[in-house]
Amino acid sequence: MSYESTNELPAGTSVKRLKEVVELLGYNSVRDGFKIPERVGSYFWHESTEYKSWTGVELDIYYDEGALKLHTRTRISRSYWDLTHQNKTIKMVRDIFGGTFVTDAGNNRYFRPEHPPPSPLSSGCYLARWSFHNALMKAEWYLSCRKLEGDLARDAPGPFFFFDEMNPRLLSNNLLVPFIVAVWEEYYRATFTAVLRYADKREVVLRKARLSHAQLEQIATEKQIERAIAECFSFQRPSVIGENFKMIDTGLDLVGAMRKPYRRRKVNLSDSIESLIESRNAFVHAGDMEMSLFDKELQTIMSDIVVAVDRSYEAIGSHFGFTTIHDY
């Protein structure tokens, strides 16, 4: 689903001038790979400052039965600022060139944001969670599309141990673990970046960060300083993640959120994921496979990290007083 609009420009409108206005609005020319005969321009707007854009605004300029038109589109998961910039584009084109416009809201009607804008911290934490959601979806799709054939590709322990050592399903599942852990780690690094950016006290983190010369050069040109600092710390083990966030704010107890009871298990989520990291390291560094990692166990791992991430997200939202967002 999406939010779409079309401005129809008066006859004789200059395409060159229209493109200049579009670029002044902050759009960048893009190529989407589609060859559309009547299209004369394709653009995209995205504002990363203060985590404003979530999906951005797509814009096309084209001719339709001889009439020059400008089309904009935001996705259903757009941010407040994406939608307001879409409105701004529609209005400015109308004010400068005249003509008419139609949106999904009706003829000559602008869009109305459903909610007020979230705080930059709320937006940054949401984007980190959204990226995690999208990345983990790739692993889920991989499992749903994967087809393993042959007698050795069992989804249960074989009659002999050496059969399991040759089981391609176990190797495939073990290969997926480093990707899952990388997605997990990136979520916490991106969230740490957002929390650090808007933290009141950052001195402890700044003192412990060891920025390399290359990172300092990147900061001087384009890299966000909070992101560079976040890259100085590890975000794999829950215990280490908890310590990192406590450097920013001692009241942030993410490990405590992970240790809360879950499905009457004897081993809490934090300890389960610590074991997962141990297995990941043994596989990556020594090639030691986890011989019990069949499909059901792998699905449990993915479910566990989703719950742990959601608990962390909720704990951060509760601590800083913003409402978490789970619609993607």
CSV table of C-alpha atoms in Angstrom, one decimal:
chain,number,residue,atom,x,y,z
A,1,MET,CA,0.0,0.0,0.0
A,2,SER,CA,1.1,3.6,-0.6
A,3,TYR,CA,0.0,7.2,-0.6
A,4,GLU,CA,0.1,8.7,-4.1
A,5,SER,CA,-0.6,12.0,-5.8
A,6,THR,CA,-0.5,13.5,-9.3
A,7,ASN,CA,0.0,17.1,-10.2
A,8,GLU,CA,-1.2,18.0,-13.7
A,9,LEU,CA,0.7,21.0,-15.0
A,10,PRO,CA,-0.7,23.7,-17.4
A,11,ALA,CA,0.2,23.4,-21.1
A,12,GLY,CA,3.6,25.1,-21.9
A,13,THR,CA,5.1,24.3,-18.5
A,14,SER,CA,8.9,24.1,-18.8
A,15,VAL,CA,10.2,20.6,-17.9
A,16,LYS,CA,13.6,22.2,-17.2
A,17,ARG,CA,12.2,24.6,-14.7
A,18,LEU,CA,10.0,21.9,-13.1
A,19,LYS,CA,13.1,19.8,-12.6
A,20,GLU,CA,14.9,22.8,-11.0
A,21,VAL,CA,12.1,23.2,-8.5
A,22,VAL,CA,12.1,19.5,-7.7
A,23,GLU,CA,15.9,19.6,-7.0
A,24,LEU,CA,15.4,22.7,-4.8
A,25,LEU,CA,13.0,20.6,-2.8
A,26,GLY,CA,15.9,18.3,-2.0
A,27,TYR,CA,15.1,15.5,-4.5
A,28,ASN,CA,18.0,13.6,-6.1
A,29,SER,CA,17.8,12.1,-9.6
A,30,VAL,CA,17.7,8.3,-9.6
A,31,ARG,CA,17.5,5.4,-12.0
A,32,ASP,CA,15.2,2.6,-11.1
A,33,GLY,CA,16.0,0.3,-14.0
A,34,PHE,CA,12.6,0.8,-15.7
A,35,LYS,CA,12.4,2.2,-19.2
A,36,ILE,CA,9.2,4.2,-19.4
A,37,PRO,CA,8.9,6.0,-22.8
A,38,GLU,CA,6.9,9.0,-21.5
A,39,ARG,CA,8.9,9.6,-18.4
A,40,VAL,CA,11.3,12.5,-18.4
A,41,GLY,CA,12.6,12.4,-14.8
A,42,SER,CA,12.8,10.1,-11.8
A,43,TYR,CA,13.7,11.4,-8.3
A,44,PHE,CA,13.9,10.4,-4.7
A,45,TRP,CA,13.9,12.4,-1.4
A,46,HIS,CA,15.2,11.0,1.8
A,47,GLU,CA,16.2,13.0,4.9
A,48,SER,CA,18.4,11.1,7.4
A,49,THR,CA,19.0,14.1,9.7
A,50,GLU,CA,17.4,13.5,13.0
A,51,TYR,CA,16.1,10.1,11.7
A,52,LYS,CA,13.3,11.9,9.8
A,53,SER,CA,12.8,9.7,6.8
A,54,TRP,CA,11.7,6.1,7.0
A,55,THR,CA,11.0,5.2,3.4
A,56,GLY,CA,11.4,8.6,1.6
A,57,VAL,CA,9.4,10.1,-1.2
A,58,GLU,CA,9.4,8.8,-4.8
A,59,LEU,CA,8.8,11.3,-7.6
A,60,ASP,CA,8.3,10.9,-11.4
A,61,ILE,CA,7.8,13.5,-14.1
A,62,TYR,CA,6.1,12.2,-17.3
A,63,TYR,CA,3.8,13.0,-20.1
A,64,ASP,CA,0.3,11.4,-20.2
A,65,GLU,CA,-1.6,12.0,-23.4
A,66,GLY,CA,0.4,15.2,-24.0
A,67,ALA,CA,-0.1,16.6,-20.5
A,68,LEU,CA,2.9,17.1,-18.3
A,69,LYS,CA,2.4,15.4,-14.9
A,70,LEU,CA,4.3,15.0,-11.7
A,71,HIS,CA,3.6,11.9,-9.6
A,72,THR,CA,4.7,11.4,-5.9
A,73,ARG,CA,4.5,8.3,-3.8
A,74,THR,CA,5.2,7.4,-0.2
A,75,ARG,CA,4.9,3.9,1.1
A,76,ILE,CA,2.5,2.8,3.8
A,77,SER,CA,5.4,2.7,6.3
A,78,ARG,CA,6.4,6.3,5.6
A,79,SER,CA,7.3,8.6,8.4
A,80,TYR,CA,5.5,11.8,9.5
A,81,TRP,CA,8.2,13.8,7.7
A,82,ASP,CA,8.0,11.8,4.5
A,83,LEU,CA,4.3,12.5,4.3
A,84,THR,CA,4.6,16.2,5.1
A,85,HIS,CA,7.4,16.6,2.5
A,86,GLN,CA,5.1,14.9,0.0
A,87,ASN,CA,2.4,17.5,0.9
A,88,LYS,CA,5.0,20.3,0.6
A,89,THR,CA,6.0,19.1,-2.9
A,90,ILE,CA,2.4,19.0,-4.1
A,91,LYS,CA,1.7,22.4,-2.8
A,92,MET,CA,4.9,24.1,-4.1
A,93,VAL,CA,4.4,22.7,-7.6
A,94,ARG,CA,0.8,23.9,-7.5
A,95,ASP,CA,1.8,27.4,-6.2
A,96,ILE,CA,4.6,27.9,-8.7
A,97,PHE,CA,3.1,26.4,-11.9
A,98,GLY,CA,-0.6,26.2,-11.3
A,99,GLY,CA,-2.7,23.4,-12.6
A,100,THR,CA,-4.6,20.8,-10.5
A,101,PHE,CA,-3.7,17.9,-8.3
A,102,VAL,CA,-5.3,14.7,-7.0
A,103,THR,CA,-4.3,12.6,-4.1
A,104,ASP,CA,-5.6,9.4,-2.4
A,105,ALA,CA,-7.4,11.9,-0.2
A,106,GLY,CA,-9.3,13.4,-3.1
A,107,ASN,CA,-9.2,16.2,-5.7
A,108,ASN,CA,-7.1,19.1,-4.6
A,109,ARG,CA,-6.9,17.6,-1.1
A,110,TYR,CA,-3.7,17.2,0.9
A,111,PHE,CA,-2.8,14.2,3.0
A,112,ARG,CA,-3.3,14.4,6.8
A,113,PRO,CA,-0.8,12.7,9.0
A,114,GLU,CA,-2.5,10.2,11.4
A,115,HIS,CA,-0.1,10.9,14.3
A,116,PRO,CA,2.1,13.7,15.5
A,117,PRO,CA,5.8,13.4,14.7
A,118,PRO,CA,7.8,11.1,17.1
A,119,SER,CA,10.8,12.4,18.8
A,120,PRO,CA,14.2,11.9,17.0
A,121,LEU,CA,15.2,9.3,19.6
A,122,SER,CA,11.9,7.4,19.2
A,123,SER,CA,12.4,7.5,15.4
A,124,GLY,CA,16.0,6.3,15.6
A,125,CYS,CA,15.1,3.4,17.8
A,126,TYR,CA,12.2,2.5,15.6
A,127,LEU,CA,14.4,2.5,12.5
A,128,ALA,CA,16.9,0.2,14.2
A,129,ARG,CA,14.0,-2.2,15.1
A,130,TRP,CA,12.6,-2.0,11.6
A,131,SER,CA,16.0,-2.8,10.0
A,132,PHE,CA,16.3,-5.8,12.3
A,133,HIS,CA,12.8,-7.0,11.3
A,134,ASN,CA,13.6,-6.7,7.6
A,135,ALA,CA,17.0,-8.4,7.8
A,136,LEU,CA,15.7,-11.3,9.9
A,137,MET,CA,12.9,-11.7,7.3
A,138,LYS,CA,15.6,-12.7,4.8
A,139,ALA,CA,16.6,-15.7,7.0
A,140,GLU,CA,13.0,-16.7,7.3
A,141,TRP,CA,12.5,-16.6,3.6
A,142,TYR,CA,15.7,-18.6,3.1
A,143,LEU,CA,14.4,-21.3,5.3
A,144,SER,CA,11.0,-21.3,3.6
A,145,CYS,CA,12.5,-21.6,0.1
A,146,ARG,CA,15.4,-23.9,0.9
A,147,LYS,CA,15.1,-27.4,-0.5
A,148,LEU,CA,17.5,-30.1,0.7
A,149,GLU,CA,17.4,-33.5,-0.9
A,150,GLY,CA,19.0,-36.9,-0.2
A,151,ASP,CA,18.8,-39.3,2.7
A,152,LEU,CA,21.4,-37.4,4.7
A,153,ALA,CA,19.4,-34.2,4.8
A,154,ARG,CA,17.5,-35.3,7.9
A,155,ASP,CA,15.6,-33.0,10.2
A,156,ALA,CA,16.3,-35.2,13.2
A,157,PRO,CA,19.4,-37.0,14.6
A,158,GLY,CA,20.6,-39.9,12.5
A,159,PRO,CA,21.3,-43.5,13.7
A,160,PHE,CA,25.0,-42.8,13.8
A,161,PHE,CA,26.9,-39.7,14.8
A,162,PHE,CA,29.0,-39.5,11.6
A,163,PHE,CA,25.7,-39.3,9.6
A,164,ASP,CA,24.9,-36.0,11.4
A,165,GLU,CA,28.4,-34.7,10.6
A,166,MET,CA,27.6,-35.0,6.9
A,167,ASN,CA,24.0,-33.7,7.2
A,168,PRO,CA,23.7,-30.7,4.8
A,169,ARG,CA,20.8,-29.4,6.8
A,170,LEU,CA,22.9,-29.0,10.0
A,171,LEU,CA,25.6,-27.3,8.0
A,172,SER,CA,23.1,-24.9,6.4
A,173,ASN,CA,21.6,-24.1,9.8
A,174,ASN,CA,24.9,-23.5,11.3
A,175,LEU,CA,25.9,-21.2,8.4
A,176,LEU,CA,22.8,-19.2,9.1
A,177,VAL,CA,23.7,-18.5,12.7
A,178,PRO,CA,26.5,-15.9,12.0
A,179,PHE,CA,24.0,-14.0,9.8
A,180,ILE,CA,21.4,-14.0,12.6
A,181,VAL,CA,24.0,-12.9,15.2
A,182,ALA,CA,25.2,-10.1,12.8
A,183,VAL,CA,21.6,-8.9,12.5
A,184,TRP,CA,21.2,-9.0,16.3
A,185,GLU,CA,24.4,-7.1,16.8
A,186,GLU,CA,23.6,-4.4,14.2
A,187,TYR,CA,20.2,-3.8,16.0
A,188,TYR,CA,21.9,-2.9,19.3
A,189,ARG,CA,24.7,-0.9,17.6
A,190,ALA,CA,22.2,1.2,15.7
A,191,THR,CA,20.0,1.6,18.8
A,192,PHE,CA,23.1,2.5,20.9
A,193,THR,CA,24.0,5.1,18.2
A,194,ALA,CA,20.5,6.8,18.5
A,195,VAL,CA,20.4,6.7,22.3
A,196,LEU,CA,23.9,8.1,22.6
A,197,ARG,CA,23.1,10.9,20.1
A,198,TYR,CA,20.3,12.3,22.4
A,199,ALA,CA,21.8,11.3,25.8
A,200,ASP,CA,22.4,14.0,28.4
A,201,LYS,CA,25.6,12.5,29.7
A,202,ARG,CA,28.0,11.1,27.2
A,203,GLU,CA,31.4,11.6,28.9
A,204,VAL,CA,31.9,8.0,30.1
A,205,VAL,CA,31.3,6.6,26.6
A,206,LEU,CA,33.5,9.1,24.9
A,207,ARG,CA,36.3,8.3,27.3
A,208,LYS,CA,36.1,4.5,26.7
A,209,ALA,CA,35.8,4.8,22.9
A,210,ARG,CA,39.0,4.3,21.0
A,211,LEU,CA,38.6,5.9,17.7
A,212,SER,CA,41.1,5.0,15.0
A,213,HIS,CA,42.7,7.6,12.7
A,214,ALA,CA,40.5,6.2,9.8
A,215,GLN,CA,37.3,6.7,11.9
A,216,LEU,CA,38.3,10.2,12.8
A,217,GLU,CA,38.8,11.0,9.1
A,218,GLN,CA,35.4,9.6,8.3
A,219,ILE,CA,33.8,11.7,11.1
A,220,ALA,CA,35.5,14.8,9.6
A,221,THR,CA,33.8,14.1,6.2
A,222,GLU,CA,30.6,12.3,6.5
A,223,LYS,CA,30.3,9.7,9.3
A,224,GLN,CA,28.0,10.3,12.3
A,225,ILE,CA,30.2,10.6,15.4
A,226,GLU,CA,27.9,8.5,17.5
A,227,ARG,CA,28.0,5.7,15.0
A,228,ALA,CA,31.8,5.8,14.9
A,229,ILE,CA,31.8,5.5,18.7
A,230,ALA,CA,29.3,2.6,18.7
A,231,GLU,CA,31.6,0.7,16.3
A,232,CYS,CA,34.3,0.8,19.1
A,233,PHE,CA,32.2,-1.6,21.2
A,234,SER,CA,30.9,-5.2,20.8
A,235,PHE,CA,27.2,-5.8,20.8
A,236,GLN,CA,27.0,-9.6,20.6
A,237,ARG,CA,26.7,-10.9,24.2
A,238,PRO,CA,23.7,-9.7,26.2
A,239,SER,CA,25.9,-9.1,29.2
A,240,VAL,CA,28.2,-6.8,27.2
A,241,ILE,CA,25.3,-5.1,25.5
A,242,GLY,CA,23.8,-4.3,29.0
A,243,GLU,CA,27.1,-2.8,30.2
A,244,ASN,CA,27.4,-0.7,27.0
A,245,PHE,CA,24.0,0.9,27.5
A,246,LYS,CA,24.6,1.4,31.2
A,247,MET,CA,27.6,3.6,30.2
A,248,ILE,CA,25.0,6.0,28.7
A,249,ASP,CA,22.4,5.7,31.4
A,250,THR,CA,22.7,3.6,34.5
A,251,GLY,CA,19.0,3.2,34.6
A,252,LEU,CA,18.9,1.3,31.3
A,253,ASP,CA,18.7,-2.3,32.3
A,254,LEU,CA,18.4,-4.3,29.1
A,255,VAL,CA,19.8,-7.5,30.5
A,256,GLY,CA,17.2,-7.3,33.3
A,257,ALA,CA,14.4,-7.2,30.6
A,258,MET,CA,15.9,-10.2,28.9
A,259,ARG,CA,16.1,-12.2,32.1
A,260,LYS,CA,12.4,-11.9,32.9
A,261,PRO,CA,10.5,-15.2,32.8
A,262,TYR,CA,9.7,-16.5,29.4
A,263,ARG,CA,7.4,-19.5,28.7
A,264,ARG,CA,8.3,-21.1,32.0
A,265,ARG,CA,11.8,-21.9,30.8
A,266,LYS,CA,14.5,-22.7,33.3
A,267,VAL,CA,17.1,-20.8,31.1
A,268,ASN,CA,16.3,-17.2,30.5
A,269,LEU,CA,16.7,-15.4,27.2
A,270,SER,CA,19.9,-13.7,28.1
A,271,ASP,CA,21.6,-16.9,29.0
A,272,SER,CA,20.2,-18.7,25.9
A,273,ILE,CA,21.6,-16.0,23.6
A,274,GLU,CA,25.0,-16.1,25.5
A,275,SER,CA,25.1,-19.8,24.6
A,276,LEU,CA,24.2,-19.0,21.0
A,277,ILE,CA,27.1,-16.6,20.8
A,278,GLU,CA,29.4,-19.3,22.1
A,279,SER,CA,28.2,-21.7,19.4
A,280,ARG,CA,28.6,-19.0,16.7
A,281,ASN,CA,32.2,-18.3,17.7
A,282,ALA,CA,33.1,-22.0,17.8
A,283,PHE,CA,31.6,-22.4,14.3
A,284,VAL,CA,33.2,-19.2,12.8
A,285,HIS,CA,36.6,-19.6,14.3
A,286,ALA,CA,37.1,-23.4,14.5
A,287,GLY,CA,34.4,-24.9,12.2
A,288,ASP,CA,32.7,-26.7,15.1
A,289,MET,CA,29.1,-27.3,14.2
A,290,GLU,CA,26.2,-27.4,16.7
A,291,MET,CA,25.0,-30.9,16.1
A,292,SER,CA,21.6,-30.3,17.6
A,293,LEU,CA,20.7,-27.4,15.4
A,294,PHE,CA,17.8,-28.8,13.4
A,295,ASP,CA,15.0,-26.7,11.9
A,296,LYS,CA,12.9,-26.5,15.0
A,297,GLU,CA,15.8,-25.4,17.2
A,298,LEU,CA,16.8,-22.8,14.6
A,299,GLN,CA,13.2,-21.4,14.6
A,300,THR,CA,13.4,-21.2,18.4
A,301,ILE,CA,16.6,-19.2,18.2
A,302,MET,CA,15.1,-16.7,15.8
A,303,SER,CA,12.0,-16.4,17.9
A,304,ASP,CA,14.1,-15.9,21.0
A,305,ILE,CA,16.1,-13.0,19.5
A,306,VAL,CA,13.0,-11.3,18.3
A,307,VAL,CA,11.5,-11.4,21.8
A,308,ALA,CA,14.8,-10.2,23.4
A,309,VAL,CA,15.0,-7.3,20.9
A,310,ASP,CA,11.4,-6.4,21.5
A,311,ARG,CA,11.9,-6.5,25.3
A,312,SER,CA,15.0,-4.2,24.9
A,313,TYR,CA,13.0,-1.9,22.6
A,314,GLU,CA,10.2,-1.7,25.1
A,315,ALA,CA,12.6,-1.1,28.0
A,316,ILE,CA,14.2,1.8,26.2
A,317,GLY,CA,10.9,3.3,25.2
A,318,SER,CA,9.6,3.0,28.8
A,319,HIS,CA,12.8,4.5,30.2
A,320,PHE,CA,12.8,7.6,27.9
A,321,GLY,CA,9.0,8.0,27.8
A,322,PHE,CA,8.2,7.3,24.2
A,323,THR,CA,5.6,4.9,22.7
A,324,THR,CA,7.2,2.0,20.8
A,325,ILE,CA,6.0,1.4,17.2
A,326,HIS,CA,5.6,-2.2,15.9
A,327,ASP,CA,3.8,-1.5,12.5
A,328,TYR,CA,6.1,-2.0,9.6
